[in-house]
PDB file of N, CA, C and O in Angstrom:
ATOM      1  N   MET A  22       4.072 -24.365 -19.044  1.00 51.00           N
ATOM      2  CA  MET A  22       4.106 -23.487 -17.886  1.00 51.00           C
ATOM      3  C   MET A  22       2.719 -23.393 -17.258  1.00 51.00           C
ATOM      4  O   MET A  22       1.725 -23.224 -17.944  1.00 51.00           O
ATOM      5  N   ASP A  23       2.648 -23.520 -15.959  1.00 55.00           N
ATOM      6  CA  ASP A  23       1.370 -23.456 -15.255  1.00 55.00           C
ATOM      7  C   ASP A  23       0.940 -22.015 -15.041  1.00 55.00           C
ATOM      8  O   ASP A  23       1.622 -21.250 -14.370  1.00 55.00           O
ATOM      9  N   THR A  24      -0.191 -21.629 -15.601  1.00 59.00           N
ATOM     10  CA  THR A  24      -0.694 -20.272 -15.386  1.00 59.00           C
ATOM     11  C   THR A  24      -1.590 -20.211 -14.159  1.00 59.00           C
ATOM     12  O   THR A  24      -1.852 -19.149 -13.636  1.00 59.00           O
ATOM     13  N   GLN A  25      -2.058 -21.368 -13.695  1.00 65.00           N
ATOM     14  CA  GLN A  25      -2.938 -21.379 -12.526  1.00 65.00           C
ATOM     15  C   GLN A  25      -2.179 -21.097 -11.239  1.00 65.00           C
ATOM     16  O   GLN A  25      -2.737 -20.599 -10.280  1.00 65.00           O
ATOM     17  N   ASN A  26      -0.901 -21.413 -11.180  1.00 67.00           N
ATOM     18  CA  ASN A  26      -0.121 -21.220  -9.956  1.00 67.00           C
ATOM     19  C   ASN A  26       0.363 -19.796  -9.783  1.00 67.00           C
ATOM     20  O   ASN A  26       0.806 -19.428  -8.712  1.00 67.00           O
ATOM     21  N   LYS A  27       0.319 -18.977 -10.835  1.00 73.00           N
ATOM     22  CA  LYS A  27       0.769 -17.591 -10.720  1.00 73.00           C
ATOM     23  C   LYS A  27      -0.220 -16.779  -9.896  1.00 73.00           C
ATOM     24  O   LYS A  27      -1.424 -16.846 -10.121  1.00 73.00           O
ATOM     25  N   GLN A  28       0.306 -16.019  -8.947  1.00 78.00           N
ATOM     26  CA  GLN A  28      -0.544 -15.166  -8.137  1.00 78.00           C
ATOM     27  C   GLN A  28      -0.392 -13.730  -8.599  1.00 78.00           C
ATOM     28  O   GLN A  28       0.701 -13.294  -8.956  1.00 78.00           O
ATOM     29  N   SER A  29      -1.492 -13.004  -8.607  1.00 88.00           N
ATOM     30  CA  SER A  29      -1.421 -11.605  -9.017  1.00 88.00           C
ATOM     31  C   SER A  29      -0.856 -10.759  -7.874  1.00 88.00           C
ATOM     32  O   SER A  29      -0.965 -11.105  -6.701  1.00 88.00           O
ATOM     33  N   LYS A  30      -0.260  -9.634  -8.243  1.00 90.00           N
ATOM     34  CA  LYS A  30       0.334  -8.746  -7.253  1.00 90.00           C
ATOM     35  C   LYS A  30      -0.747  -7.930  -6.568  1.00 90.00           C
ATOM     36  O   LYS A  30      -1.738  -7.573  -7.179  1.00 90.00           O
ATOM     37  N   LYS A  31      -0.530  -7.612  -5.285  1.00 92.00           N
ATOM     38  CA  LYS A  31      -1.478  -6.779  -4.549  1.00 92.00           C
ATOM     39  C   LYS A  31      -1.393  -5.348  -5.071  1.00 92.00           C
ATOM     40  O   LYS A  31      -0.304  -4.820  -5.293  1.00 92.00           O
ATOM     41  N   ILE A  32      -2.545  -4.727  -5.247  1.00 95.00           N
ATOM     42  CA  ILE A  32      -2.611  -3.314  -5.621  1.00 95.00           C
ATOM     43  C   ILE A  32      -3.462  -2.617  -4.575  1.00 95.00           C
ATOM     44  O   ILE A  32      -4.587  -3.026  -4.304  1.00 95.00           O
ATOM     45  N   LEU A  33      -2.896  -1.582  -3.930  1.00 96.00           N
ATOM     46  CA  LEU A  33      -3.562  -0.879  -2.842  1.00 96.00           C
ATOM     47  C   LEU A  33      -3.607   0.617  -3.122  1.00 96.00           C
ATOM     48  O   LEU A  33      -2.752   1.144  -3.832  1.00 96.00           O
ATOM     49  N   LYS A  34      -4.611   1.290  -2.539  1.00 97.00           N
ATOM     50  CA  LYS A  34      -4.734   2.745  -2.658  1.00 97.00           C
ATOM     51  C   LYS A  34      -4.572   3.363  -1.287  1.00 97.00           C
ATOM     52  O   LYS A  34      -5.112   2.848  -0.308  1.00 97.00           O
ATOM     53  N   GLY A  35      -3.853   4.478  -1.216  1.00 97.00           N
ATOM     54  CA  GLY A  35      -3.660   5.115   0.072  1.00 97.00           C
ATOM     55  C   GLY A  35      -3.157   6.537  -0.058  1.00 97.00           C
ATOM     56  O   GLY A  35      -3.017   7.064  -1.156  1.00 97.00           O
ATOM     57  N   VAL A  36      -2.877   7.149   1.088  1.00 97.00           N
ATOM     58  CA  VAL A  36      -2.437   8.536   1.155  1.00 97.00           C
ATOM     59  C   VAL A  36      -0.986   8.572   1.622  1.00 97.00           C
ATOM     60  O   VAL A  36      -0.615   7.877   2.573  1.00 97.00           O
ATOM     61  N   VAL A  37      -0.176   9.409   0.966  1.00 97.00           N
ATOM     62  CA  VAL A  37       1.222   9.569   1.361  1.00 97.00           C
ATOM     63  C   VAL A  37       1.262  10.339   2.683  1.00 97.00           C
ATOM     64  O   VAL A  37       0.707  11.432   2.791  1.00 97.00           O
ATOM     65  N   THR A  38       1.914   9.751   3.694  1.00 97.00           N
ATOM     66  CA  THR A  38       2.002  10.408   5.004  1.00 97.00           C
ATOM     67  C   THR A  38       3.392  10.958   5.273  1.00 97.00           C
ATOM     68  O   THR A  38       3.561  11.795   6.142  1.00 97.00           O
ATOM     69  N   SER A  39       4.412  10.466   4.538  1.00 97.00           N
ATOM     70  CA  SER A  39       5.769  10.963   4.732  1.00 97.00           C
ATOM     71  C   SER A  39       6.550  10.807   3.435  1.00 97.00           C
ATOM     72  O   SER A  39       6.426   9.795   2.745  1.00 97.00           O
ATOM     73  N   ASP A  40       7.352  11.843   3.116  1.00 95.00           N
ATOM     74  CA  ASP A  40       8.213  11.779   1.936  1.00 95.00           C
ATOM     75  C   ASP A  40       9.628  12.235   2.280  1.00 95.00           C
ATOM     76  O   ASP A  40      10.357  12.721   1.434  1.00 95.00           O
ATOM     77  N   LYS A  41      10.033  12.049   3.524  1.00 96.00           N
ATOM     78  CA  LYS A  41      11.327  12.549   3.998  1.00 96.00           C
ATOM     79  C   LYS A  41      12.500  11.690   3.534  1.00 96.00           C
ATOM     80  O   LYS A  41      13.614  12.177   3.444  1.00 96.00           O
ATOM     81  N   MET A  42      12.254  10.418   3.220  1.00 95.00           N
ATOM     82  CA  MET A  42      13.341   9.535   2.792  1.00 95.00           C
ATOM     83  C   MET A  42      13.614   9.721   1.301  1.00 95.00           C
ATOM     84  O   MET A  42      12.741  10.164   0.552  1.00 95.00           O
ATOM     85  N   ASP A  43      14.811   9.354   0.881  1.00 95.00           N
ATOM     86  CA  ASP A  43      15.173   9.455  -0.528  1.00 95.00           C
ATOM     87  C   ASP A  43      14.617   8.256  -1.289  1.00 95.00           C
ATOM     88  O   ASP A  43      14.856   7.113  -0.903  1.00 95.00           O
ATOM     89  N   LYS A  44      13.850   8.515  -2.341  1.00 95.00           N
ATOM     90  CA  LYS A  44      13.245   7.498  -3.216  1.00 95.00           C
ATOM     91  C   LYS A  44      12.261   6.585  -2.494  1.00 95.00           C
ATOM     92  O   LYS A  44      11.981   5.484  -2.933  1.00 95.00           O
ATOM     93  N   THR A  45      11.737   7.027  -1.358  1.00 97.00           N
ATOM     94  CA  THR A  45      10.783   6.233  -0.592  1.00 97.00           C
ATOM     95  C   THR A  45       9.684   7.133  -0.039  1.00 97.00           C
ATOM     96  O   THR A  45       9.959   8.241   0.408  1.00 97.00           O
ATOM     97  N   VAL A  46       8.442   6.645  -0.093  1.00 97.00           N
ATOM     98  CA  VAL A  46       7.328   7.341   0.553  1.00 97.00           C
ATOM     99  C   VAL A  46       6.639   6.356   1.483  1.00 97.00           C
ATOM    100  O   VAL A  46       6.667   5.148   1.265  1.00 97.00           O
ATOM    101  N   VAL A  47       6.020   6.880   2.536  1.00 98.00           N
ATOM    102  CA  VAL A  47       5.225   6.061   3.442  1.00 98.00           C
ATOM    103  C   VAL A  47       3.766   6.296   3.089  1.00 98.00           C
ATOM    104  O   VAL A  47       3.300   7.439   3.046  1.00 98.00           O
ATOM    105  N   VAL A  48       3.053   5.210   2.803  1.00 97.00           N
ATOM    106  CA  VAL A  48       1.660   5.289   2.351  1.00 97.00           C
ATOM    107  C   VAL A  48       0.763   4.648   3.404  1.00 97.00           C
ATOM    108  O   VAL A  48       1.009   3.516   3.843  1.00 97.00           O
ATOM    109  N   LYS A  49      -0.290   5.365   3.809  1.00 98.00           N
ATOM    110  CA  LYS A  49      -1.251   4.857   4.785  1.00 98.00           C
ATOM    111  C   LYS A  49      -2.465   4.324   4.029  1.00 98.00           C
ATOM    112  O   LYS A  49      -3.138   5.075   3.318  1.00 98.00           O
ATOM    113  N   VAL A  50      -2.736   3.027   4.178  1.00 97.00           N
ATOM    114  CA  VAL A  50      -3.857   2.378   3.506  1.00 97.00           C
ATOM    115  C   VAL A  50      -4.926   2.095   4.553  1.00 97.00           C
ATOM    116  O   VAL A  50      -4.652   1.467   5.578  1.00 97.00           O
ATOM    117  N   THR A  51      -6.144   2.568   4.295  1.00 97.00           N
ATOM    118  CA  THR A  51      -7.261   2.401   5.229  1.00 97.00           C
ATOM    119  C   THR A  51      -8.269   1.423   4.645  1.00 97.00           C
ATOM    120  O   THR A  51      -8.581   1.486   3.459  1.00 97.00           O
ATOM    121  N   ARG A  52      -8.761   0.527   5.495  1.00 96.00           N
ATOM    122  CA  ARG A  52      -9.789  -0.418   5.052  1.00 96.00           C
ATOM    123  C   ARG A  52     -10.831  -0.560   6.157  1.00 96.00           C
ATOM    124  O   ARG A  52     -10.586  -0.188   7.308  1.00 96.00           O
ATOM    125  N   PHE A  53     -11.999  -1.070   5.793  1.00 96.00           N
ATOM    126  CA  PHE A  53     -13.067  -1.284   6.751  1.00 96.00           C
ATOM    127  C   PHE A  53     -13.295  -2.777   6.919  1.00 96.00           C
ATOM    128  O   PHE A  53     -13.355  -3.518   5.935  1.00 96.00           O
ATOM    129  N   VAL A  54     -13.391  -3.221   8.174  1.00 96.00           N
ATOM    130  CA  VAL A  54     -13.706  -4.617   8.476  1.00 96.00           C
ATOM    131  C   VAL A  54     -14.945  -4.641   9.364  1.00 96.00           C
ATOM    132  O   VAL A  54     -15.205  -3.701  10.113  1.00 96.00           O
ATOM    133  N   GLU A  55     -15.698  -5.720   9.259  1.00 97.00           N
ATOM    134  CA  GLU A  55     -16.911  -5.827  10.050  1.00 97.00           C
ATOM    135  C   GLU A  55     -16.640  -6.679  11.286  1.00 97.00           C
ATOM    136  O   GLU A  55     -16.020  -7.743  11.200  1.00 97.00           O
ATOM    137  N   HIS A  56     -17.082  -6.200  12.441  1.00 95.00           N
ATOM    138  CA  HIS A  56     -16.936  -6.936  13.689  1.00 95.00           C
ATOM    139  C   HIS A  56     -17.788  -8.200  13.619  1.00 95.00           C
ATOM    140  O   HIS A  56     -18.946  -8.151  13.195  1.00 95.00           O
ATOM    141  N   LYS A  57     -17.220  -9.334  14.041  1.00 95.00           N
ATOM    142  CA  LYS A  57     -17.934 -10.609  13.910  1.00 95.00           C
ATOM    143  C   LYS A  57     -19.221 -10.664  14.743  1.00 95.00           C
ATOM    144  O   LYS A  57     -20.242 -11.153  14.282  1.00 95.00           O
ATOM    145  N   LYS A  58     -19.142 -10.159  15.957  1.00 96.00           N
ATOM    146  CA  LYS A  58     -20.297 -10.270  16.850  1.00 96.00           C
ATOM    147  C   LYS A  58     -21.293  -9.131  16.662  1.00 96.00           C
ATOM    148  O   LYS A  58     -22.500  -9.350  16.596  1.00 96.00           O
ATOM    149  N   TYR A  59     -20.788  -7.898  16.566  1.00 96.00           N
ATOM    150  CA  TYR A  59     -21.677  -6.747  16.576  1.00 96.00           C
ATOM    151  C   TYR A  59     -21.999  -6.207  15.181  1.00 96.00           C
ATOM    152  O   TYR A  59     -22.796  -5.278  15.052  1.00 96.00           O
ATOM    153  N   GLN A  60     -21.398  -6.747  14.145  1.00 95.00           N
ATOM    154  CA  GLN A  60     -21.632  -6.341  12.757  1.00 95.00           C
ATOM    155  C   GLN A  60     -21.449  -4.846  12.514  1.00 95.00           C
ATOM    156  O   GLN A  60     -22.087  -4.257  11.655  1.00 95.00           O
ATOM    157  N   LYS A  61     -20.584  -4.216  13.290  1.00 97.00           N
ATOM    158  CA  LYS A  61     -20.290  -2.799  13.084  1.00 97.00           C
ATOM    159  C   LYS A  61     -19.009  -2.692  12.274  1.00 97.00           C
ATOM    160  O   LYS A  61     -18.062  -3.457  12.479  1.00 97.00           O
ATOM    161  N   ARG A  62     -18.987  -1.757  11.345  1.00 97.00           N
ATOM    162  CA  ARG A  62     -17.795  -1.572  10.518  1.00 97.00           C
ATOM    163  C   ARG A  62     -16.745  -0.781  11.285  1.00 97.00           C
ATOM    164  O   ARG A  62     -17.033   0.262  11.861  1.00 97.00           O
ATOM    165  N   ILE A  63     -15.513  -1.298  11.274  1.00 97.00           N
ATOM    166  CA  ILE A  63     -14.398  -0.688  11.992  1.00 97.00           C
ATOM    167  C   ILE A  63     -13.348  -0.274  10.981  1.00 97.00           C
ATOM    168  O   ILE A  63     -13.026  -1.036  10.067  1.00 97.00           O
ATOM    169  N   LYS A  64     -12.795   0.924  11.150  1.00 97.00           N
ATOM    170  CA  LYS A  64     -11.750   1.411  10.257  1.00 97.00           C
ATOM    171  C   LYS A  64     -10.394   0.938  10.766  1.00 97.00           C
ATOM    172  O   LYS A  64     -10.048   1.137  11.923  1.00 97.00           O
ATOM    173  N   LYS A  65      -9.624   0.276   9.885  1.00 97.00           N
ATOM    174  CA  LYS A  65      -8.275  -0.166  10.220  1.00 97.00           C
ATOM    175  C   LYS A  65      -7.307   0.429   9.219  1.00 97.00           C
ATOM    176  O   LYS A  65      -7.607   0.507   8.032  1.00 97.00           O
ATOM    177  N   SER A  66      -6.134   0.849   9.700  1.00 97.00           N
ATOM    178  CA  SER A  66      -5.127   1.448   8.836  1.00 97.00           C
ATOM    179  C   SER A  66      -3.803   0.719   8.991  1.00 97.00           C
ATOM    180  O   SER A  66      -3.493   0.176  10.051  1.00 97.00           O
ATOM    181  N   LYS A  67      -3.031   0.725   7.916  1.00 97.00           N
ATOM    182  CA  LYS A  67      -1.698   0.140   7.935  1.00 97.00           C
ATOM    183  C   LYS A  67      -0.806   0.988   7.050  1.00 97.00           C
ATOM    184  O   LYS A  67      -1.271   1.532   6.041  1.00 97.00           O
ATOM    185  N   THR A  68       0.459   1.123   7.435  1.00 98.00           N
ATOM    186  CA  THR A  68       1.381   1.918   6.626  1.00 98.00           C
ATOM    187  C   THR A  68       2.342   0.999   5.879  1.00 98.00           C
ATOM    188  O   THR A  68       2.755  -0.047   6.397  1.00 98.00           O
ATOM    189  N   TYR A  69       2.644   1.386   4.657  1.00 97.00           N
ATOM    190  CA  TYR A  69       3.571   0.649   3.810  1.00 97.00           C
ATOM    191  C   TYR A  69       4.624   1.617   3.300  1.00 97.00           C
ATOM    192  O   TYR A  69       4.319   2.757   2.965  1.00 97.00           O
ATOM    193  N   LYS A  70       5.864   1.142   3.201  1.00 97.00           N
ATOM    194  CA  LYS A  70       6.910   1.927   2.554  1.00 97.00           C
ATOM    195  C   LYS A  70       6.923   1.522   1.090  1.00 97.00           C
ATOM    196  O   LYS A  70       6.934   0.329   0.769  1.00 97.00           O
ATOM    197  N   ALA A  71       6.919   2.520   0.213  1.00 97.00           N
ATOM    198  CA  ALA A  71       6.860   2.256  -1.223  1.00 97.00           C
ATOM    199  C   ALA A  71       7.970   3.003  -1.937  1.00 97.00           C
ATOM    200  O   ALA A  71       8.353   4.110  -1.543  1.00 97.00           O
ATOM    201  N   HIS A  72       8.466   2.402  -3.006  1.00 97.00           N
ATOM    202  CA  HIS A  72       9.557   2.981  -3.792  1.00 97.00           C
ATOM    203  C   HIS A  72       9.010   4.069  -4.711  1.00 97.00           C
ATOM    204  O   HIS A  72       8.055   3.864  -5.438  1.00 97.00           O
ATOM    205  N   ASP A  73       9.637   5.242  -4.673  1.00 95.00           N
ATOM    206  CA  ASP A  73       9.277   6.391  -5.513  1.00 95.00           C
ATOM    207  C   ASP A  73      10.567   6.883  -6.166  1.00 95.00           C
ATOM    208  O   ASP A  73      11.294   7.678  -5.583  1.00 95.00           O
ATOM    209  N   GLU A  74      10.851   6.392  -7.355  1.00 92.00           N
ATOM    210  CA  GLU A  74      12.150   6.595  -8.003  1.00 92.00           C
ATOM    211  C   GLU A  74      12.538   8.058  -8.154  1.00 92.00           C
ATOM    212  O   GLU A  74      13.671   8.437  -7.881  1.00 92.00           O
ATOM    213  N   ASN A  75      11.606   8.925  -8.563  1.00 94.00           N
ATOM    214  CA  ASN A  75      11.947  10.322  -8.863  1.00 94.00           C
ATOM    215  C   ASN A  75      11.545  11.304  -7.775  1.00 94.00           C
ATOM    216  O   ASN A  75      11.571  12.510  -8.003  1.00 94.00           O
ATOM    217  N   ASN A  76      11.142  10.825  -6.608  1.00 94.00           N
ATOM    218  CA  ASN A  76      10.680  11.684  -5.508  1.00 94.00           C
ATOM    219  C   ASN A  76       9.589  12.652  -5.964  1.00 94.00           C
ATOM    220  O   ASN A  76       9.612  13.835  -5.645  1.00 94.00           O
ATOM    221  N   THR A  77       8.608  12.143  -6.703  1.00 95.00           N
ATOM    222  CA  THR A  77       7.569  13.006  -7.270  1.00 95.00           C
ATOM    223  C   THR A  77       6.358  13.182  -6.364  1.00 95.00           C
ATOM    224  O   THR A  77       5.670  14.189  -6.475  1.00 95.00           O
ATOM    225  N   TYR A  78       6.108  12.243  -5.463  1.00 96.00           N
ATOM    226  CA  TYR A  78       4.895  12.296  -4.645  1.00 96.00           C
ATOM    227  C   TYR A  78       5.173  12.981  -3.315  1.00 96.00           C
ATOM    228  O   TYR A  78       6.197  12.773  -2.686  1.00 96.00           O
ATOM    229  N   LYS A  79       4.220  13.798  -2.896  1.00 95.00           N
ATOM    230  CA  LYS A  79       4.360  14.590  -1.671  1.00 95.00           C
ATOM    231  C   LYS A  79       3.283  14.196  -0.662  1.00 95.00           C
ATOM    232  O   LYS A  79       2.327  13.493  -0.991  1.00 95.00           O
ATOM    233  N   VAL A  80       3.400  14.695   0.556  1.00 96.00           N
ATOM    234  CA  VAL A  80       2.453  14.384   1.631  1.00 96.00           C
ATOM    235  C   VAL A  80       1.047  14.835   1.229  1.00 96.00           C
ATOM    236  O   VAL A  80       0.853  15.947   0.743  1.00 96.00           O
ATOM    237  N   GLY A  81       0.077  13.938   1.401  1.00 95.00           N
ATOM    238  CA  GLY A  81      -1.309  14.247   1.084  1.00 95.00           C
ATOM    239  C   GLY A  81      -1.764  13.718  -0.260  1.00 95.00           C
ATOM    240  O   GLY A  81      -2.965  13.711  -0.550  1.00 95.00           O
ATOM    241  N   ASP A  82      -0.861  13.257  -1.106  1.00 95.00           N
ATOM    242  CA  ASP A  82      -1.233  12.726  -2.420  1.00 95.00           C
ATOM    243  C   ASP A  82      -1.879  11.352  -2.272  1.00 95.00           C
ATOM    244  O   ASP A  82      -1.424  10.517  -1.496  1.00 95.00           O
ATOM    245  N   MET A  83      -2.952  11.103  -3.058  1.00 97.00           N
ATOM    246  CA  MET A  83      -3.567   9.782  -3.129  1.00 97.00           C
ATOM    247  C   MET A  83      -2.812   8.989  -4.184  1.00 97.00           C
ATOM    248  O   MET A  83      -2.724   9.420  -5.329  1.00 97.00           O
ATOM    249  N   VAL A  84      -2.249   7.856  -3.809  1.00 97.00           N
ATOM    250  CA  VAL A  84      -1.438   7.073  -4.735  1.00 97.00           C
ATOM    251  C   VAL A  84      -1.910   5.625  -4.789  1.00 97.00           C
ATOM    252  O   VAL A  84      -2.628   5.143  -3.918  1.00 97.00           O
ATOM    253  N   ILE A  85      -1.489   4.932  -5.854  1.00 97.00           N
ATOM    254  CA  ILE A  85      -1.746   3.518  -6.021  1.00 97.00           C
ATOM    255  C   ILE A  85      -0.388   2.819  -5.933  1.00 97.00           C
ATOM    256  O   ILE A  85       0.556   3.203  -6.625  1.00 97.00           O
ATOM    257  N   ILE A  86      -0.304   1.805  -5.059  1.00 97.00           N
ATOM    258  CA  ILE A  86       0.954   1.080  -4.896  1.00 97.00           C
ATOM    259  C   ILE A  86       0.753  -0.379  -5.302  1.00 97.00           C
ATOM    260  O   ILE A  86      -0.347  -0.925  -5.174  1.00 97.00           O
ATOM    261  N   GLU A  87       1.842  -0.986  -5.794  1.00 96.00           N
ATOM    262  CA  GLU A  87       1.792  -2.370  -6.259  1.00 96.00           C
ATOM    263  C   GLU A  87       2.905  -3.170  -5.588  1.00 96.00           C
ATOM    264  O   GLU A  87       4.023  -2.677  -5.435  1.00 96.00           O
ATOM    265  N   GLU A  88       2.585  -4.406  -5.237  1.00 96.00           N
ATOM    266  CA  GLU A  88       3.555  -5.284  -4.611  1.00 96.00           C
ATOM    267  C   GLU A  88       4.667  -5.634  -5.602  1.00 96.00           C
ATOM    268  O   GLU A  88       4.420  -5.789  -6.790  1.00 96.00           O
ATOM    269  N   CYS A  89       5.893  -5.732  -5.097  1.00 95.00           N
ATOM    270  CA  CYS A  89       7.032  -6.101  -5.943  1.00 95.00           C
ATOM    271  C   CYS A  89       8.004  -6.934  -5.118  1.00 95.00           C
ATOM    272  O   CYS A  89       7.742  -7.236  -3.958  1.00 95.00           O
ATOM    273  N   ARG A  90       9.144  -7.243  -5.718  1.00 95.00           N
ATOM    274  CA  ARG A  90      10.162  -7.995  -4.981  1.00 95.00           C
ATOM    275  C   ARG A  90      10.693  -7.119  -3.845  1.00 95.00           C
ATOM    276  O   ARG A  90      10.585  -5.888  -3.915  1.00 95.00           O
ATOM    277  N   PRO A  91      11.265  -7.690  -2.794  1.00 96.00           N
ATOM    278  CA  PRO A  91      11.813  -6.869  -1.714  1.00 96.00           C
ATOM    279  C   PRO A  91      12.936  -5.959  -2.212  1.00 96.00           C
ATOM    280  O   PRO A  91      13.901  -6.412  -2.800  1.00 96.00           O
ATOM    281  N   LEU A  92      12.779  -4.662  -1.986  1.00 95.00           N
ATOM    282  CA  LEU A  92      13.775  -3.680  -2.391  1.00 95.00           C
ATOM    283  C   LEU A  92      14.691  -3.307  -1.228  1.00 95.00           C
ATOM    284  O   LEU A  92      15.782  -2.796  -1.445  1.00 95.00           O
ATOM    285  N   SER A  93      14.229  -3.524  -0.011  1.00 95.00           N
ATOM    286  CA  SER A  93      15.031  -3.302   1.180  1.00 95.00           C
ATOM    287  C   SER A  93      14.416  -4.138   2.303  1.00 95.00           C
ATOM    288  O   SER A  93      13.542  -4.961   2.051  1.00 95.00           O
ATOM    289  N   LYS A  94      14.848  -3.888   3.522  1.00 95.00           N
ATOM    290  CA  LYS A  94      14.364  -4.677   4.654  1.00 95.00           C
ATOM    291  C   LYS A  94      12.844  -4.628   4.788  1.00 95.00           C
ATOM    292  O   LYS A  94      12.200  -5.647   5.026  1.00 95.00           O
ATOM    293  N   ASP A  95      12.246  -3.449   4.637  1.00 94.00           N
ATOM    294  CA  ASP A  95      10.795  -3.335   4.781  1.00 94.00           C
ATOM    295  C   ASP A  95      10.139  -2.566   3.647  1.00 94.00           C
ATOM    296  O   ASP A  95       9.087  -1.977   3.846  1.00 94.00           O
ATOM    297  N   LYS A  96      10.710  -2.594   2.449  1.00 96.00           N
ATOM    298  CA  LYS A  96      10.103  -1.928   1.293  1.00 96.00           C
ATOM    299  C   LYS A  96       9.786  -2.973   0.229  1.00 96.00           C
ATOM    300  O   LYS A  96      10.677  -3.493  -0.420  1.00 96.00           O
ATOM    301  N   ASN A  97       8.489  -3.319   0.110  1.00 96.00           N
ATOM    302  CA  ASN A  97       8.043  -4.350  -0.818  1.00 96.00           C
ATOM    303  C   ASN A  97       7.010  -3.839  -1.819  1.00 96.00           C
ATOM    304  O   ASN A  97       6.338  -4.634  -2.481  1.00 96.00           O
ATOM    305  N   PHE A  98       6.840  -2.539  -1.919  1.00 97.00           N
ATOM    306  CA  PHE A  98       5.854  -1.951  -2.814  1.00 97.00           C
ATOM    307  C   PHE A  98       6.500  -0.843  -3.647  1.00 97.00           C
ATOM    308  O   PHE A  98       7.486  -0.235  -3.229  1.00 97.00           O
ATOM    309  N   THR A  99       5.930  -0.593  -4.827  1.00 97.00           N
ATOM    310  CA  THR A  99       6.341   0.548  -5.655  1.00 97.00           C
ATOM    311  C   THR A  99       5.112   1.363  -5.970  1.00 97.00           C
ATOM    312  O   THR A  99       4.014   0.842  -6.093  1.00 97.00           O
ATOM    313  N   VAL A 100       5.297   2.676  -6.111  1.00 96.00           N
ATOM    314  CA  VAL A 100       4.197   3.562  -6.492  1.00 96.00           C
ATOM    315  C   VAL A 100       4.039   3.461  -7.989  1.00 96.00           C
ATOM    316  O   VAL A 100       4.986   3.669  -8.741  1.00 96.00           O
ATOM    317  N   ILE A 101       2.812   3.128  -8.454  1.00 95.00           N
ATOM    318  CA  ILE A 101       2.593   2.997  -9.895  1.00 95.00           C
ATOM    319  C   ILE A 101       1.814   4.165 -10.471  1.00 95.00           C
ATOM    320  O   ILE A 101       1.721   4.296 -11.682  1.00 95.00           O
ATOM    321  N   GLY A 102       1.252   5.010  -9.630  1.00 93.00           N
ATOM    322  CA  GLY A 102       0.530   6.156 -10.163  1.00 93.00           C
ATOM    323  C   GLY A 102      -0.201   6.911  -9.079  1.00 93.00           C
ATOM    324  O   GLY A 102      -0.237   6.523  -7.916  1.00 93.00           O
ATOM    325  N   MET A 103      -0.804   8.011  -9.525  1.00 90.00           N
ATOM    326  CA  MET A 103      -1.562   8.868  -8.616  1.00 90.00           C
ATOM    327  C   MET A 103      -3.045   8.664  -8.890  1.00 90.00           C
ATOM    328  O   MET A 103      -3.458   8.608 -10.050  1.00 90.00           O
ATOM    329  N   LYS A 104      -3.827   8.546  -7.852  1.00 81.00           N
ATOM    330  CA  LYS A 104      -5.265   8.367  -8.006  1.00 81.00           C
ATOM    331  C   LYS A 104      -5.907   9.719  -8.280  1.00 81.00           C
ATOM    332  O   LYS A 104      -5.652  10.696  -7.581  1.00 81.00           O
ATOM    333  N   ALA A 105      -6.733   9.746  -9.309  1.00 69.00           N
ATOM    334  CA  ALA A 105      -7.388  11.007  -9.692  1.00 69.00           C
ATOM    335  C   ALA A 105      -8.494  11.376  -8.764  1.00 69.00           C
ATOM    336  O   ALA A 105      -9.036  10.620  -8.039  1.00 69.00           O
TER     337      ALA A 105
END
C-alpha cells in the first residue's frame, strides 16, 4: 500500500455563527493573506457547514473542524472539538 499518496485531512479553526439547523453548525474561518503588490495583510473569511451530532455547540464557540466525506450537498466537515 502506498503511504505517499495518502493526503491528510484539512483541520480548520473558526467561530460558530449559526446553530439553527439540526445536527449542523455554520463555522466562520478567518485567515490572513498578503497582497502581492502592496505586501499588506488582508483578512479573508469563509463559512463552512459542519456536522454536530449532538447539537452541543452554540453561537460564539471557537471550534476545530475536520474534513470528511460529503455528508450532504454542502456539508464536508465535522466538528472534532472546542478550542480552549
